[in-house]
GROMACS .gro file of N, CA and C in nm:
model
  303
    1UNK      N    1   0.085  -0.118   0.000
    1UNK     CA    2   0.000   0.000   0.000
    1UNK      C    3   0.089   0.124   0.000
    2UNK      N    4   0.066   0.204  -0.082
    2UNK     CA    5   0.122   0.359  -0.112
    2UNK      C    6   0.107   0.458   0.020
    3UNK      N    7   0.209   0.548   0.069
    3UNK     CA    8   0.147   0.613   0.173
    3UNK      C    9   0.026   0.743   0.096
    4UNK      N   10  -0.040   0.747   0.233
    4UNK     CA   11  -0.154   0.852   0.156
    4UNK      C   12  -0.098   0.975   0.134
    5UNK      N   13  -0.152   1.082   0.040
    5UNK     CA   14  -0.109   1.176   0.049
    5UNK      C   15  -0.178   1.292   0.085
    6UNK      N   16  -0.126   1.363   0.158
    6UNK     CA   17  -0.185   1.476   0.256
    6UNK      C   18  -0.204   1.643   0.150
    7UNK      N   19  -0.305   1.663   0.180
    7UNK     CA   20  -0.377   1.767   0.043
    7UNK      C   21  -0.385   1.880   0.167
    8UNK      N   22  -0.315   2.000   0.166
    8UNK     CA   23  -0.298   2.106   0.222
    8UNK      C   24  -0.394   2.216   0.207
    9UNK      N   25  -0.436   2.250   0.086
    9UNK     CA   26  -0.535   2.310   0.096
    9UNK      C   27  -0.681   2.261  -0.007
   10UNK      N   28  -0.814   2.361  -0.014
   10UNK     CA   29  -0.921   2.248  -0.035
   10UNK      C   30  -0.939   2.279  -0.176
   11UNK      N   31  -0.799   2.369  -0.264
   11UNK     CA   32  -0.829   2.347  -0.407
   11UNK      C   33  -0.756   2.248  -0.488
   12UNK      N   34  -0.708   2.160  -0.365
   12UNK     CA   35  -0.627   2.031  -0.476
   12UNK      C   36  -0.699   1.922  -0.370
   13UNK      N   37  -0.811   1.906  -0.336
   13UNK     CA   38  -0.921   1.814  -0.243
   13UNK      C   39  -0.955   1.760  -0.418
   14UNK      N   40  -0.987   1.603  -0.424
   14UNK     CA   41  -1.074   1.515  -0.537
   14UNK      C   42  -1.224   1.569  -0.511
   15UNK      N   43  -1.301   1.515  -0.618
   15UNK     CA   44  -1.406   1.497  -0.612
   15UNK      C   45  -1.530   1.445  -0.508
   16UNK      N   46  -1.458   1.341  -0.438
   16UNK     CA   47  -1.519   1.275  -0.336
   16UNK      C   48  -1.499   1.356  -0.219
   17UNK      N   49  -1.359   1.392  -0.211
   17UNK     CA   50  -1.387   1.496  -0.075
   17UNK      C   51  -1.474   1.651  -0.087
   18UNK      N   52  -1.455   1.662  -0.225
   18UNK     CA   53  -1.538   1.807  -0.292
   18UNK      C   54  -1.706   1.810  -0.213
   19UNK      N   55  -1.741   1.692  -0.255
   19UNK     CA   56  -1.893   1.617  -0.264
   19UNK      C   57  -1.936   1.570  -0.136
   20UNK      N   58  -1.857   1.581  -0.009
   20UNK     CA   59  -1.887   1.486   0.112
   20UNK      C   60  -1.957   1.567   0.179
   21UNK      N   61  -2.080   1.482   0.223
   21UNK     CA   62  -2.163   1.573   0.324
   21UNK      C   63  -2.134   1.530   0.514
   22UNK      N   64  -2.236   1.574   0.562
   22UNK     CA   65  -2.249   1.552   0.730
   22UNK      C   66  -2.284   1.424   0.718
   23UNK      N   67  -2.251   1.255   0.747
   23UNK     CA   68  -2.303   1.213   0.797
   23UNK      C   69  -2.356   1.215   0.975
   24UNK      N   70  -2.468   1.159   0.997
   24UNK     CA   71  -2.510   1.149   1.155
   24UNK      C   72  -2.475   0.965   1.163
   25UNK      N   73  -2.349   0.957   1.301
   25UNK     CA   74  -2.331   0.831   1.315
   25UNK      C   75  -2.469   0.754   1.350
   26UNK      N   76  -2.434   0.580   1.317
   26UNK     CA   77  -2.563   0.512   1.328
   26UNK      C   78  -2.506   0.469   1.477
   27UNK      N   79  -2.407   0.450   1.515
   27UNK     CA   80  -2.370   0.380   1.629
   27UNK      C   81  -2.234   0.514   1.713
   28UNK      N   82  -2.329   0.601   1.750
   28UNK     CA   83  -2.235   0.674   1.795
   28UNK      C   84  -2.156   0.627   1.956
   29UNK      N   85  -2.189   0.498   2.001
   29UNK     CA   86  -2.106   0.443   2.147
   29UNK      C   87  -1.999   0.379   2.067
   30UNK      N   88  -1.963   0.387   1.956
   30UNK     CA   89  -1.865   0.294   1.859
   30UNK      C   90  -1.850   0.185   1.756
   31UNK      N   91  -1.779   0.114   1.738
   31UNK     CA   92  -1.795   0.067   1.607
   31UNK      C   93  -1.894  -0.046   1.615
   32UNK      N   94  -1.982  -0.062   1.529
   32UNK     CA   95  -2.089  -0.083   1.464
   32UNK      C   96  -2.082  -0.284   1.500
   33UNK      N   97  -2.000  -0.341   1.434
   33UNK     CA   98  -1.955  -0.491   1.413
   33UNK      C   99  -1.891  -0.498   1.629
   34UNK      N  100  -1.820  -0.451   1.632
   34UNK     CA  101  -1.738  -0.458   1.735
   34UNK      C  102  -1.911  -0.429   1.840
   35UNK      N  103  -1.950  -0.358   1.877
   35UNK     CA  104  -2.067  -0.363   1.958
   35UNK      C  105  -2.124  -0.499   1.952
   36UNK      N  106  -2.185  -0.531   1.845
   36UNK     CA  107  -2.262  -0.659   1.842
   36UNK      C  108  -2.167  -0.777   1.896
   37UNK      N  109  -2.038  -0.819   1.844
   37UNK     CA  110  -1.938  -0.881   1.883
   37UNK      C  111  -1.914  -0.876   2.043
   38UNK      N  112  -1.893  -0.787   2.092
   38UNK     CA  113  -1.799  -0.742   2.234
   38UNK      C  114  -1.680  -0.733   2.201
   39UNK      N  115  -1.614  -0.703   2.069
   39UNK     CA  116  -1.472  -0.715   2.040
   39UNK      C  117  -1.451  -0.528   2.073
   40UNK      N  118  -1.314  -0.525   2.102
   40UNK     CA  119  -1.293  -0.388   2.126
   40UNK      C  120  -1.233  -0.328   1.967
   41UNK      N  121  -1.188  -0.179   2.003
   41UNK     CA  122  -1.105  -0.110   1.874
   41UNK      C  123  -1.038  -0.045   1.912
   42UNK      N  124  -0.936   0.008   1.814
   42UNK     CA  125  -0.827   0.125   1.856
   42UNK      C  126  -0.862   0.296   1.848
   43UNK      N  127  -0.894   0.302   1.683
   43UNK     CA  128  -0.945   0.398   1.720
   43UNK      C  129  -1.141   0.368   1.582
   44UNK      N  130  -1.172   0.497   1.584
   44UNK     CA  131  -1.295   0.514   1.477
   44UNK      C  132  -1.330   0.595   1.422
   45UNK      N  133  -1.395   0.525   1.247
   45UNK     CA  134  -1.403   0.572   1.184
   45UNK      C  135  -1.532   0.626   1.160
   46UNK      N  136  -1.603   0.713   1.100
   46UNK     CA  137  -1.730   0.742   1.033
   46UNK      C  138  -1.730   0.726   0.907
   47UNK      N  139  -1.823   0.693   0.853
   47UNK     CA  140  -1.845   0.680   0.657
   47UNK      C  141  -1.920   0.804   0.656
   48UNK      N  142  -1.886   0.895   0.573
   48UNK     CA  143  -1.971   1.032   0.516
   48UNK      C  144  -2.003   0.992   0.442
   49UNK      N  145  -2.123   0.849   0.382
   49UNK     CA  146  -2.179   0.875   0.319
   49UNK      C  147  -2.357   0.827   0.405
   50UNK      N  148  -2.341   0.663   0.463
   50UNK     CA  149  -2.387   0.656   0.561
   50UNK      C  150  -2.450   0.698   0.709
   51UNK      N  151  -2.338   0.705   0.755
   51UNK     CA  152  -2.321   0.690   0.899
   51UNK      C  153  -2.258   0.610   0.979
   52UNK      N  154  -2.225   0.477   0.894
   52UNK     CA  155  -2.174   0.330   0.988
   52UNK      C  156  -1.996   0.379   1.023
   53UNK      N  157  -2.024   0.336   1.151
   53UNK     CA  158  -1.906   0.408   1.245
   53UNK      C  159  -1.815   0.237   1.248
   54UNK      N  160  -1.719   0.284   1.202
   54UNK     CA  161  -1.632   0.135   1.215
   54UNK      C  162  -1.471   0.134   1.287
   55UNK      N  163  -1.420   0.037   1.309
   55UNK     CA  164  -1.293   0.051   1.387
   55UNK      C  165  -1.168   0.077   1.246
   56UNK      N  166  -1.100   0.117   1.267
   56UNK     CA  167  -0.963   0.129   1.201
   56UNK      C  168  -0.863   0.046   1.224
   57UNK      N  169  -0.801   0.070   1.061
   57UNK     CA  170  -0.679  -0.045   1.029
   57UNK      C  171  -0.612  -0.062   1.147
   58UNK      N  172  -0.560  -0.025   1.211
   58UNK     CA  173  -0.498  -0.049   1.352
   58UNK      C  174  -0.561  -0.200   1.458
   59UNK      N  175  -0.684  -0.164   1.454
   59UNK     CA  176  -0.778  -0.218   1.511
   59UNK      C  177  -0.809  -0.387   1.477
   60UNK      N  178  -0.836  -0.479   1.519
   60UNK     CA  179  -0.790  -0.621   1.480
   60UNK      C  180  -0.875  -0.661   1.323
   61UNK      N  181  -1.003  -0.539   1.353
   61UNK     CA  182  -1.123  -0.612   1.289
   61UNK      C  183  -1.143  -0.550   1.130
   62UNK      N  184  -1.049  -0.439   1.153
   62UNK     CA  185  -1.052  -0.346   1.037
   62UNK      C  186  -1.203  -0.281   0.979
   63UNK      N  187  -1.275  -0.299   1.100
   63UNK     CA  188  -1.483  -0.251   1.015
   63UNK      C  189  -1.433  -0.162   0.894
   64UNK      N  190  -1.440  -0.037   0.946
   64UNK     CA  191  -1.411   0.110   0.848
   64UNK      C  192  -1.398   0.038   0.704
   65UNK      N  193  -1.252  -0.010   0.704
   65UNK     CA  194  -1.177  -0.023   0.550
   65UNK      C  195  -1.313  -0.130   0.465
   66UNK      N  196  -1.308  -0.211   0.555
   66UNK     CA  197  -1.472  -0.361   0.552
   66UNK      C  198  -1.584  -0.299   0.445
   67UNK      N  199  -1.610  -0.206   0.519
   67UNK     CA  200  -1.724  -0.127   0.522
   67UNK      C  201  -1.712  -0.067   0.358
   68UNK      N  202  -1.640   0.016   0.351
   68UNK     CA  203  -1.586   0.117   0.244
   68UNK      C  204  -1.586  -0.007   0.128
   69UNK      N  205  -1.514  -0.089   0.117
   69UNK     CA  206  -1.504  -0.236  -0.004
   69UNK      C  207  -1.596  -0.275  -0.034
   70UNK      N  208  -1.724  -0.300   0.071
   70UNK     CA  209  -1.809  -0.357   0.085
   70UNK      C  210  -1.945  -0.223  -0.011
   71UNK      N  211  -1.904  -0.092   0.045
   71UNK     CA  212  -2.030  -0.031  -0.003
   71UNK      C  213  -2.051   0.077  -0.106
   72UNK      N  214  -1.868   0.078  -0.099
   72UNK     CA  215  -1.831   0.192  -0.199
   72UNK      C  216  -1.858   0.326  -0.195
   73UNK      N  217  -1.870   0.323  -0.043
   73UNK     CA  218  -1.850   0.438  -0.001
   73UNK      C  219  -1.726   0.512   0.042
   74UNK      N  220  -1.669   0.616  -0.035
   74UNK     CA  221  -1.522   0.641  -0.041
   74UNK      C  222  -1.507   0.723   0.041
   75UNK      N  223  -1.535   0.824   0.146
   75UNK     CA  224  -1.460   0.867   0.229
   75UNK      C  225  -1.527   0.862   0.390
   76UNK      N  226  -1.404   0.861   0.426
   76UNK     CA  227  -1.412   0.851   0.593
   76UNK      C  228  -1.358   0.990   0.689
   77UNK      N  229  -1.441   1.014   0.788
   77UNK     CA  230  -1.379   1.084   0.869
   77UNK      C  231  -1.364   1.012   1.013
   78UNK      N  232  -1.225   1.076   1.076
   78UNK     CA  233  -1.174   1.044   1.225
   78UNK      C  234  -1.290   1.070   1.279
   79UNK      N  235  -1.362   0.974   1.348
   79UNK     CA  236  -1.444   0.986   1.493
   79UNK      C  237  -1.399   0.947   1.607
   80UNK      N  238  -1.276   1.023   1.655
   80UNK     CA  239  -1.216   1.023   1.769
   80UNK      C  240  -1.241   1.177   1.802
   81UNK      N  241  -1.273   1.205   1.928
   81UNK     CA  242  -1.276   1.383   2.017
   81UNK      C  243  -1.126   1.468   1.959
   82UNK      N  244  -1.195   1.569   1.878
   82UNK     CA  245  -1.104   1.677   1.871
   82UNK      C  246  -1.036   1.654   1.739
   83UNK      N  247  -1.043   1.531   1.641
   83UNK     CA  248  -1.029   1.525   1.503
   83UNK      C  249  -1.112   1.548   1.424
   84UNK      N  250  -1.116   1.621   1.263
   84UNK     CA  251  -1.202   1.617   1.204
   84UNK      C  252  -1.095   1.599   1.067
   85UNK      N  253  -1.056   1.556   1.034
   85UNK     CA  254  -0.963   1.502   0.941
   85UNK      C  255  -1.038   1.361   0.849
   86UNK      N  256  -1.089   1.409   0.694
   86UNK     CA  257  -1.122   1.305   0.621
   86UNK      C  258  -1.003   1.244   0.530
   87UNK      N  259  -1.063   1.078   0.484
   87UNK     CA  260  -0.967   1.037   0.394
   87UNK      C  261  -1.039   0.952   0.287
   88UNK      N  262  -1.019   0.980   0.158
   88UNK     CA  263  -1.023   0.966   0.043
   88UNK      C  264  -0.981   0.798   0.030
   89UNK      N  265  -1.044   0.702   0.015
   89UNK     CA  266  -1.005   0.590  -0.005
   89UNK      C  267  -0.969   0.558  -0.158
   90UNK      N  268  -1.052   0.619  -0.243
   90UNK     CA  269  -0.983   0.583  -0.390
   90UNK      C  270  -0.877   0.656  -0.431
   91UNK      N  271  -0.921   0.798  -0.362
   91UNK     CA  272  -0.783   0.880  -0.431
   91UNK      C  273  -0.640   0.894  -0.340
   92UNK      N  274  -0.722   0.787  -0.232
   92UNK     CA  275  -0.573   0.799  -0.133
   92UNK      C  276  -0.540   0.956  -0.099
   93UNK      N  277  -0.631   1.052  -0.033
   93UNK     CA  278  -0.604   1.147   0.030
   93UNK      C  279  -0.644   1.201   0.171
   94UNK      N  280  -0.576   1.234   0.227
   94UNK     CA  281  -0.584   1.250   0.360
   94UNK      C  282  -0.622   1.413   0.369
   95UNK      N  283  -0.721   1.472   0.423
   95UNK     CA  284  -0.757   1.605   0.440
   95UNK      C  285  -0.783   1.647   0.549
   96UNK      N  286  -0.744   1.728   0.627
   96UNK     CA  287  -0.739   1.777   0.792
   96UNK      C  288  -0.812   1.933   0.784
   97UNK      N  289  -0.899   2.002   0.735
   97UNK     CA  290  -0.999   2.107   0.764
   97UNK      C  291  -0.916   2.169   0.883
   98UNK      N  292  -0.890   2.147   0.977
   98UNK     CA  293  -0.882   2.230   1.047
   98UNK      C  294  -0.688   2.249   1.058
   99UNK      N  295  -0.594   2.199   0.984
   99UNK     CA  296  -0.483   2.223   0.952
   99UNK      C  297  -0.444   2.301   0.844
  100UNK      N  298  -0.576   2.340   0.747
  100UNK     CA  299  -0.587   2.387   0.665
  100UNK      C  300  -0.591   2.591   0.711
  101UNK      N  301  -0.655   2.579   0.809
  101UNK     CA  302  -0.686   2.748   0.859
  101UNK      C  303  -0.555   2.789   0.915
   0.00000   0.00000   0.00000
């Protein structure tokens, strides 16, 4: 896997991050698979296109990345306190809004 690449400001953002709205999480106590399970996570993700809140690559179960393959829904934002940083799964870009100001 390529490292992602980090897009500094929002006139070189793709299409998909152009286009991403608010999702409202469906499982805002955490990831979605991991609840039903009792399995834990590291950290979590949100799908902006959904809502389905999933654990990250870090995490044993990988939901998030799962999720995204599975629905083709291409971007994710950090749902951890105090991040708002999305990432571009097809175009491999990482976007931080608030590193941007």
């Amino acid at each position: 896997m390529r490292p992602s690449r980090r897009v500094p400001v929002p006139d070189e953002l793709c299409e998909h991050l152009l286009g991403v709205g608010e999702a409202q999480p469906r499982t805002p106590d955490g990831c979605e698979e991991c609840l039903r399970t009792g399995d834990q996570w590291v950290h979590l993700r949100l799908c902006m296109k959904c809502g389905h809140v999933g654990c990250c690559n870090d995490s044993k179960n990988k939901h998030a990345s799962k999720h995204v393959r599975a629905s083709g829904h291409p971007v994710v934002r950090s749902f951890e306190p105090g991040e708002r940083w999305l990432y571009c799964y097809p175009d491999d870009l990482f976007y931080d809004p608030g590193a941007a100001s």
